[in-house]
PDB file of C-alpha atoms in Angstrom:
ATOM      1  CA  MET A   1       0.152   0.598  -0.225  1.00 60.00           C
ATOM      2  CA  ALA A   2       2.589   2.234   0.850  1.00 68.00           C
ATOM      3  CA  GLU A   3       4.788   1.404  -2.387  1.00 75.00           C
ATOM      4  CA  LYS A   4       1.192   2.896  -4.252  1.00 76.00           C
ATOM      5  CA  PHE A   5       1.119   5.411  -1.698  1.00 74.00           C
ATOM      6  CA  ASP A   6       4.727   6.648  -2.651  1.00 77.00           C
ATOM      7  CA  SER A   7       4.221   6.029  -6.491  1.00 81.00           C
ATOM      8  CA  ALA A   8       0.887   7.841  -7.273  1.00 81.00           C
ATOM      9  CA  LEU A   9       3.306  10.866  -4.912  1.00 80.00           C
ATOM     10  CA  LEU A  10       6.525  10.462  -7.514  1.00 84.00           C
ATOM     11  CA  GLU A  11       4.960   9.777 -10.937  1.00 83.00           C
ATOM     12  CA  GLU A  12       2.529  12.643  -9.983  1.00 84.00           C
ATOM     13  CA  ALA A  13       6.103  15.969 -10.106  1.00 84.00           C
ATOM     14  CA  ARG A  14       7.558  13.453 -12.485  1.00 85.00           C
ATOM     15  CA  ASP A  15       4.243  14.120 -14.685  1.00 88.00           C
ATOM     16  CA  ASN A  16       3.520  18.321 -13.615  1.00 85.00           C
ATOM     17  CA  LEU A  17       6.333  19.371 -12.436  1.00 88.00           C
ATOM     18  CA  GLN A  18       7.178  22.160 -14.650  1.00 91.00           C
ATOM     19  CA  LEU A  19      11.356  22.613 -14.074  1.00 90.00           C
ATOM     20  CA  SER A  20      13.941  19.585 -15.264  1.00 91.00           C
ATOM     21  CA  VAL A  21      18.548  18.753 -16.384  1.00 91.00           C
ATOM     22  CA  ASN A  22      19.239  16.893 -17.530  1.00 85.00           C
ATOM     23  CA  ASP A  23      18.147  14.246 -20.254  1.00 74.00           C
ATOM     24  CA  SER A  24      17.073  10.586 -20.837  1.00 67.00           C
ATOM     25  CA  THR A  25      20.221   9.520 -22.118  1.00 75.00           C
ATOM     26  CA  THR A  26      22.597   9.996 -19.835  1.00 84.00           C
ATOM     27  CA  ALA A  27      24.632   9.278 -16.619  1.00 86.00           C
ATOM     28  CA  ILE A  28      22.908  11.934 -13.502  1.00 88.00           C
ATOM     29  CA  THR A  29      25.837  13.701 -12.957  1.00 87.00           C
ATOM     30  CA  ALA A  30      27.399  16.471 -10.356  1.00 87.00           C
ATOM     31  CA  THR A  31      26.537  18.882 -12.707  1.00 89.00           C
ATOM     32  CA  ASP A  32      23.615  18.275 -13.010  1.00 91.00           C
ATOM     33  CA  CYS A  33      22.234  18.408  -9.385  1.00 91.00           C
ATOM     34  CA  ARG A  34      24.915  21.430  -9.014  1.00 92.00           C
ATOM     35  CA  ASP A  35      22.434  22.987 -11.734  1.00 94.00           C
ATOM     36  CA  ALA A  36      19.486  22.332 -10.026  1.00 94.00           C
ATOM     37  CA  ILE A  37      20.655  23.577  -7.137  1.00 94.00           C
ATOM     38  CA  ALA A  38      20.577  26.616  -9.628  1.00 95.00           C
ATOM     39  CA  ILE A  39      17.452  26.586 -10.493  1.00 95.00           C
ATOM     40  CA  THR A  40      15.802  26.467  -7.094  1.00 94.00           C
ATOM     41  CA  ASP A  41      18.393  29.015  -5.873  1.00 93.00           C
ATOM     42  CA  SER A  42      16.834  31.401  -8.112  1.00 94.00           C
ATOM     43  CA  TYR A  43      13.190  30.487  -8.164  1.00 93.00           C
ATOM     44  CA  SER A  44      13.900  31.661  -4.142  1.00 92.00           C
ATOM     45  CA  ILE A  45      13.330  28.296  -3.174  1.00 91.00           C
ATOM     46  CA  PRO A  46      14.016  27.671   0.754  1.00 90.00           C
ATOM     47  CA  ARG A  47      17.091  25.322   0.762  1.00 89.00           C
ATOM     48  CA  SER A  48      16.466  24.643   3.518  1.00 89.00           C
ATOM     49  CA  ASP A  49      13.492  22.678   2.832  1.00 90.00           C
ATOM     50  CA  LEU A  50      14.462  20.571   0.021  1.00 93.00           C
ATOM     51  CA  LEU A  51      15.245  17.246  -0.881  1.00 92.00           C
ATOM     52  CA  TRP A  52      16.474  15.334  -3.259  1.00 93.00           C
ATOM     53  CA  ILE A  53      15.211  11.630  -3.645  1.00 91.00           C
ATOM     54  CA  PHE A  54      17.377   9.386  -6.053  1.00 92.00           C
ATOM     55  CA  SER A  55      16.263   5.466  -7.259  1.00 90.00           C
ATOM     56  CA  PRO A  56      19.100   3.832  -5.958  1.00 90.00           C
ATOM     57  CA  SER A  57      21.353   3.780  -9.992  1.00 89.00           C
ATOM     58  CA  SER A  58      21.497   7.203  -9.832  1.00 89.00           C
ATOM     59  CA  TYR A  59      22.201   7.659  -6.624  1.00 88.00           C
ATOM     60  CA  TRP A  60      25.661   5.415  -7.075  1.00 86.00           C
ATOM     61  CA  ALA A  61      25.596   6.657 -10.182  1.00 86.00           C
ATOM     62  CA  LEU A  62      26.363   9.214  -8.485  1.00 85.00           C
ATOM     63  CA  MET A  63      28.487   8.295  -5.966  1.00 80.00           C
ATOM     64  CA  ARG A  64      31.074   6.996  -8.787  1.00 79.00           C
ATOM     65  CA  SER A  65      31.879  11.388  -9.251  1.00 74.00           C
ATOM     66  CA  ASN A  66      34.559  11.296  -9.189  1.00 63.00           C
ATOM     67  CA  VAL A  67      33.186  15.618  -7.297  1.00 66.00           C
ATOM     68  CA  ILE A  68      31.543  13.177  -4.912  1.00 66.00           C
ATOM     69  CA  TYR A  69      34.252  10.432  -4.123  1.00 56.00           C
ATOM     70  CA  ASP A  70      36.922  13.198  -3.195  1.00 54.00           C
ATOM     71  CA  ALA A  71      34.533  14.864  -1.880  1.00 53.00           C
ATOM     72  CA  SER A  72      33.568  12.136   0.752  1.00 49.00           C
ATOM     73  CA  VAL A  73      37.491  10.991   1.180  1.00 50.00           C
ATOM     74  CA  PHE A  74      38.345  14.318   2.925  1.00 50.00           C
ATOM     75  CA  GLY A  75      34.823  14.964   3.924  1.00 51.00           C
ATOM     76  CA  GLY A  76      35.804  14.280   8.115  1.00 53.00           C
ATOM     77  CA  GLY A  77      34.104  11.859   9.797  1.00 52.00           C
ATOM     78  CA  ASN A  78      30.652  11.637   8.720  1.00 54.00           C
ATOM     79  CA  ALA A  79      31.448  11.309   5.637  1.00 54.00           C
ATOM     80  CA  PRO A  80      30.662   8.509   3.520  1.00 52.00           C
ATOM     81  CA  MET A  81      34.081   6.576   2.653  1.00 49.00           C
ATOM     82  CA  ALA A  82      34.190   6.033   6.642  1.00 50.00           C
ATOM     83  CA  THR A  83      29.836   5.548   7.656  1.00 52.00           C
ATOM     84  CA  GLY A  84      29.188   3.943   3.934  1.00 51.00           C
ATOM     85  CA  THR A  85      25.766   6.771   3.112  1.00 56.00           C
ATOM     86  CA  HIS A  86      25.284  10.467   2.568  1.00 64.00           C
ATOM     87  CA  GLY A  87      22.934  11.587   4.226  1.00 75.00           C
ATOM     88  CA  SER A  88      22.402  14.720   2.050  1.00 79.00           C
ATOM     89  CA  LEU A  89      23.687  16.492  -0.581  1.00 83.00           C
ATOM     90  CA  PHE A  90      25.232  20.574  -0.754  1.00 83.00           C
ATOM     91  CA  GLY A  91      23.699  20.488   2.562  1.00 83.00           C
ATOM     92  CA  VAL A  92      19.791  18.442   1.004  1.00 88.00           C
ATOM     93  CA  PRO A  93      19.238  14.953   3.586  1.00 89.00           C
ATOM     94  CA  ILE A  94      18.806  12.476   0.711  1.00 89.00           C
ATOM     95  CA  VAL A  95      15.820   9.906   0.194  1.00 89.00           C
ATOM     96  CA  VAL A  96      16.645   6.786  -2.036  1.00 90.00           C
ATOM     97  CA  THR A  97      13.840   5.316  -3.244  1.00 89.00           C
ATOM     98  CA  ALA A  98      12.927   2.004  -5.605  1.00 89.00           C
ATOM     99  CA  ASN A  99       9.797   3.828  -6.365  1.00 87.00           C
ATOM    100  CA  THR A 100      11.265   6.305  -8.746  1.00 88.00           C
ATOM    101  CA  PRO A 101       8.954   6.454 -12.186  1.00 87.00           C
ATOM    102  CA  THR A 102      10.906   5.461 -15.497  1.00 85.00           C
ATOM    103  CA  TRP A 103      10.976   8.551 -18.056  1.00 79.00           C
ATOM    104  CA  GLY A 104       9.418   6.769 -21.647  1.00 76.00           C
ATOM    105  CA  THR A 105      10.772   3.047 -22.038  1.00 76.00           C
ATOM    106  CA  SER A 106      13.710   2.948 -18.829  1.00 77.00           C
ATOM    107  CA  ALA A 107      14.980   6.186 -18.183  1.00 83.00           C
ATOM    108  CA  LYS A 108      14.954   7.136 -14.484  1.00 86.00           C
ATOM    109  CA  THR A 109      13.169  10.672 -12.991  1.00 90.00           C
ATOM    110  CA  ASN A 110      14.566  12.155  -9.728  1.00 92.00           C
ATOM    111  CA  PHE A 111      13.963  14.748  -7.828  1.00 92.00           C
ATOM    112  CA  LEU A 112      15.040  18.207  -6.272  1.00 93.00           C
ATOM    113  CA  VAL A 113      11.329  18.997  -4.190  1.00 93.00           C
ATOM    114  CA  HIS A 114      10.031  21.325  -1.677  1.00 91.00           C
ATOM    115  CA  LYS A 115       7.608  20.912   0.687  1.00 87.00           C
ATOM    116  CA  ARG A 116       4.639  23.112  -1.379  1.00 86.00           C
ATOM    117  CA  ALA A 117       5.737  20.698  -4.131  1.00 88.00           C
ATOM    118  CA  VAL A 118       3.407  18.374  -3.643  1.00 82.00           C
ATOM    119  CA  ALA A 119      -0.110  17.535  -1.374  1.00 77.00           C
ATOM    120  CA  TYR A 120      -1.441  14.755  -0.951  1.00 71.00           C
ATOM    121  CA  ALA A 121      -4.391  13.830   1.225  1.00 74.00           C
ATOM    122  CA  ILE A 122      -5.083  10.544   3.014  1.00 67.00           C
ATOM    123  CA  ALA A 123      -8.481   9.477   4.362  1.00 66.00           C
ATOM    124  CA  ASN A 124     -10.649   6.729   4.904  1.00 64.00           C
ATOM    125  CA  ILE A 125     -14.216   5.405   3.147  1.00 65.00           C
ATOM    126  CA  ASN A 126     -16.521   5.440   6.132  1.00 62.00           C
ATOM    127  CA  GLY A 127     -16.191   8.459   6.870  1.00 56.00           C
ATOM    128  CA  MET A 128     -15.059   7.358  10.071  1.00 57.00           C
ATOM    129  CA  ASN A 129     -12.800   9.370  12.448  1.00 62.00           C
ATOM    130  CA  SER A 130     -11.267   5.631  13.163  1.00 63.00           C
ATOM    131  CA  GLY A 131      -8.672   5.964  10.916  1.00 61.00           C
ATOM    132  CA  PRO A 132      -8.504   3.484   8.227  1.00 61.00           C
ATOM    133  CA  ARG A 133      -9.546   0.209   8.098  1.00 67.00           C
ATOM    134  CA  ILE A 134      -6.576  -2.224   7.623  1.00 70.00           C
ATOM    135  CA  GLN A 135      -6.649  -6.276   7.681  1.00 72.00           C
ATOM    136  CA  MET A 136      -5.590  -9.874   6.671  1.00 78.00           C
ATOM    137  CA  VAL A 137      -8.439 -11.212   4.109  1.00 81.00           C
ATOM    138  CA  GLN A 138      -7.443 -14.915   3.126  1.00 81.00           C
ATOM    139  CA  GLY A 139      -6.367 -15.677  -0.111  1.00 76.00           C
ATOM    140  CA  ASP A 140      -6.896 -18.705  -1.923  1.00 78.00           C
ATOM    141  CA  GLY A 141      -4.147 -20.294  -1.014  1.00 77.00           C
ATOM    142  CA  LEU A 142      -1.445 -20.578   1.590  1.00 80.00           C
ATOM    143  CA  TYR A 143      -1.875 -17.104   1.199  1.00 79.00           C
ATOM    144  CA  LYS A 144      -2.625 -13.890   2.541  1.00 80.00           C
ATOM    145  CA  ARG A 145      -3.640 -10.265   1.152  1.00 75.00           C
ATOM    146  CA  LEU A 146      -3.107  -6.656   3.839  1.00 72.00           C
ATOM    147  CA  VAL A 147      -6.583  -5.424   2.631  1.00 72.00           C
ATOM    148  CA  GLY A 148      -6.903  -1.371   3.444  1.00 69.00           C
ATOM    149  CA  ASP A 149     -10.559   0.807   3.325  1.00 67.00           C
ATOM    150  CA  LEU A 150      -8.672   4.179   2.698  1.00 66.00           C
ATOM    151  CA  ALA A 151      -8.957   6.600  -0.051  1.00 69.00           C
ATOM    152  CA  TYR A 152      -5.869   8.628  -1.108  1.00 70.00           C
ATOM    153  CA  GLY A 153      -5.061  11.454  -3.333  1.00 76.00           C
ATOM    154  CA  VAL A 154      -2.193  13.593  -4.634  1.00 78.00           C
ATOM    155  CA  LYS A 155      -1.720  17.042  -6.302  1.00 80.00           C
ATOM    156  CA  ILE A 156       1.165  19.352  -7.422  1.00 79.00           C
ATOM    157  CA  LEU A 157       0.568  22.746  -5.527  1.00 80.00           C
ATOM    158  CA  ASP A 158       3.306  24.032  -7.276  1.00 84.00           C
ATOM    159  CA  GLU A 159       5.339  23.329 -10.652  1.00 88.00           C
ATOM    160  CA  TYR A 160       8.093  25.907  -9.768  1.00 89.00           C
ATOM    161  CA  ALA A 161       8.615  24.580  -5.892  1.00 89.00           C
ATOM    162  CA  GLY A 162      10.933  21.077  -8.181  1.00 91.00           C
ATOM    163  CA  VAL A 163      13.075  20.423 -10.677  1.00 93.00           C
ATOM    164  CA  LYS A 164      13.001  16.705 -11.955  1.00 92.00           C
ATOM    165  CA  ILE A 165      16.124  15.428 -12.669  1.00 91.00           C
ATOM    166  CA  LYS A 166      16.091  12.465 -16.193  1.00 88.00           C
ATOM    167  CA  SER A 167      18.878  10.678 -15.432  1.00 87.00           C
ATOM    168  CA  SER A 168      19.973   7.233 -17.977  1.00 85.00           C
ATOM    169  CA  GLU A 169      20.404   5.016 -14.575  1.00 77.00           C
TER     170      GLU A 169
END
């Protein structure tokens, strides 16, 4: 259920955010990320409320970049070379998710988004204030399904409060 919701949220961003960097034929680079930061700065989007969202393949392609790698080696105790993770890029937190949507047939869509870019709403279907009803339903065989009686919706609130970064990886 959460995977479906995440995918819907990111597909809405892919389809309706207006600003973009790179094209789908090349791998993501540190320059693409700097360009995305520059775009958000030019639209006066506060950096403190931004978030990077990368597919795993795009994230690791970016981590292979010499610019990022060199910063990791000399970055001190919290450097990715020491910790194995990269918690922020240009001071902006990073989320890596396999739910990033594709662009065209196989290109990945990554994002630098502000919290005002996308909105969502979740409600239980029956209208009660008790929250969504979630239950396990026995299947035909040995399996069970998780079923939730809830509805959700996603919508772009500000189509210029985020940047799409297309990448071949």
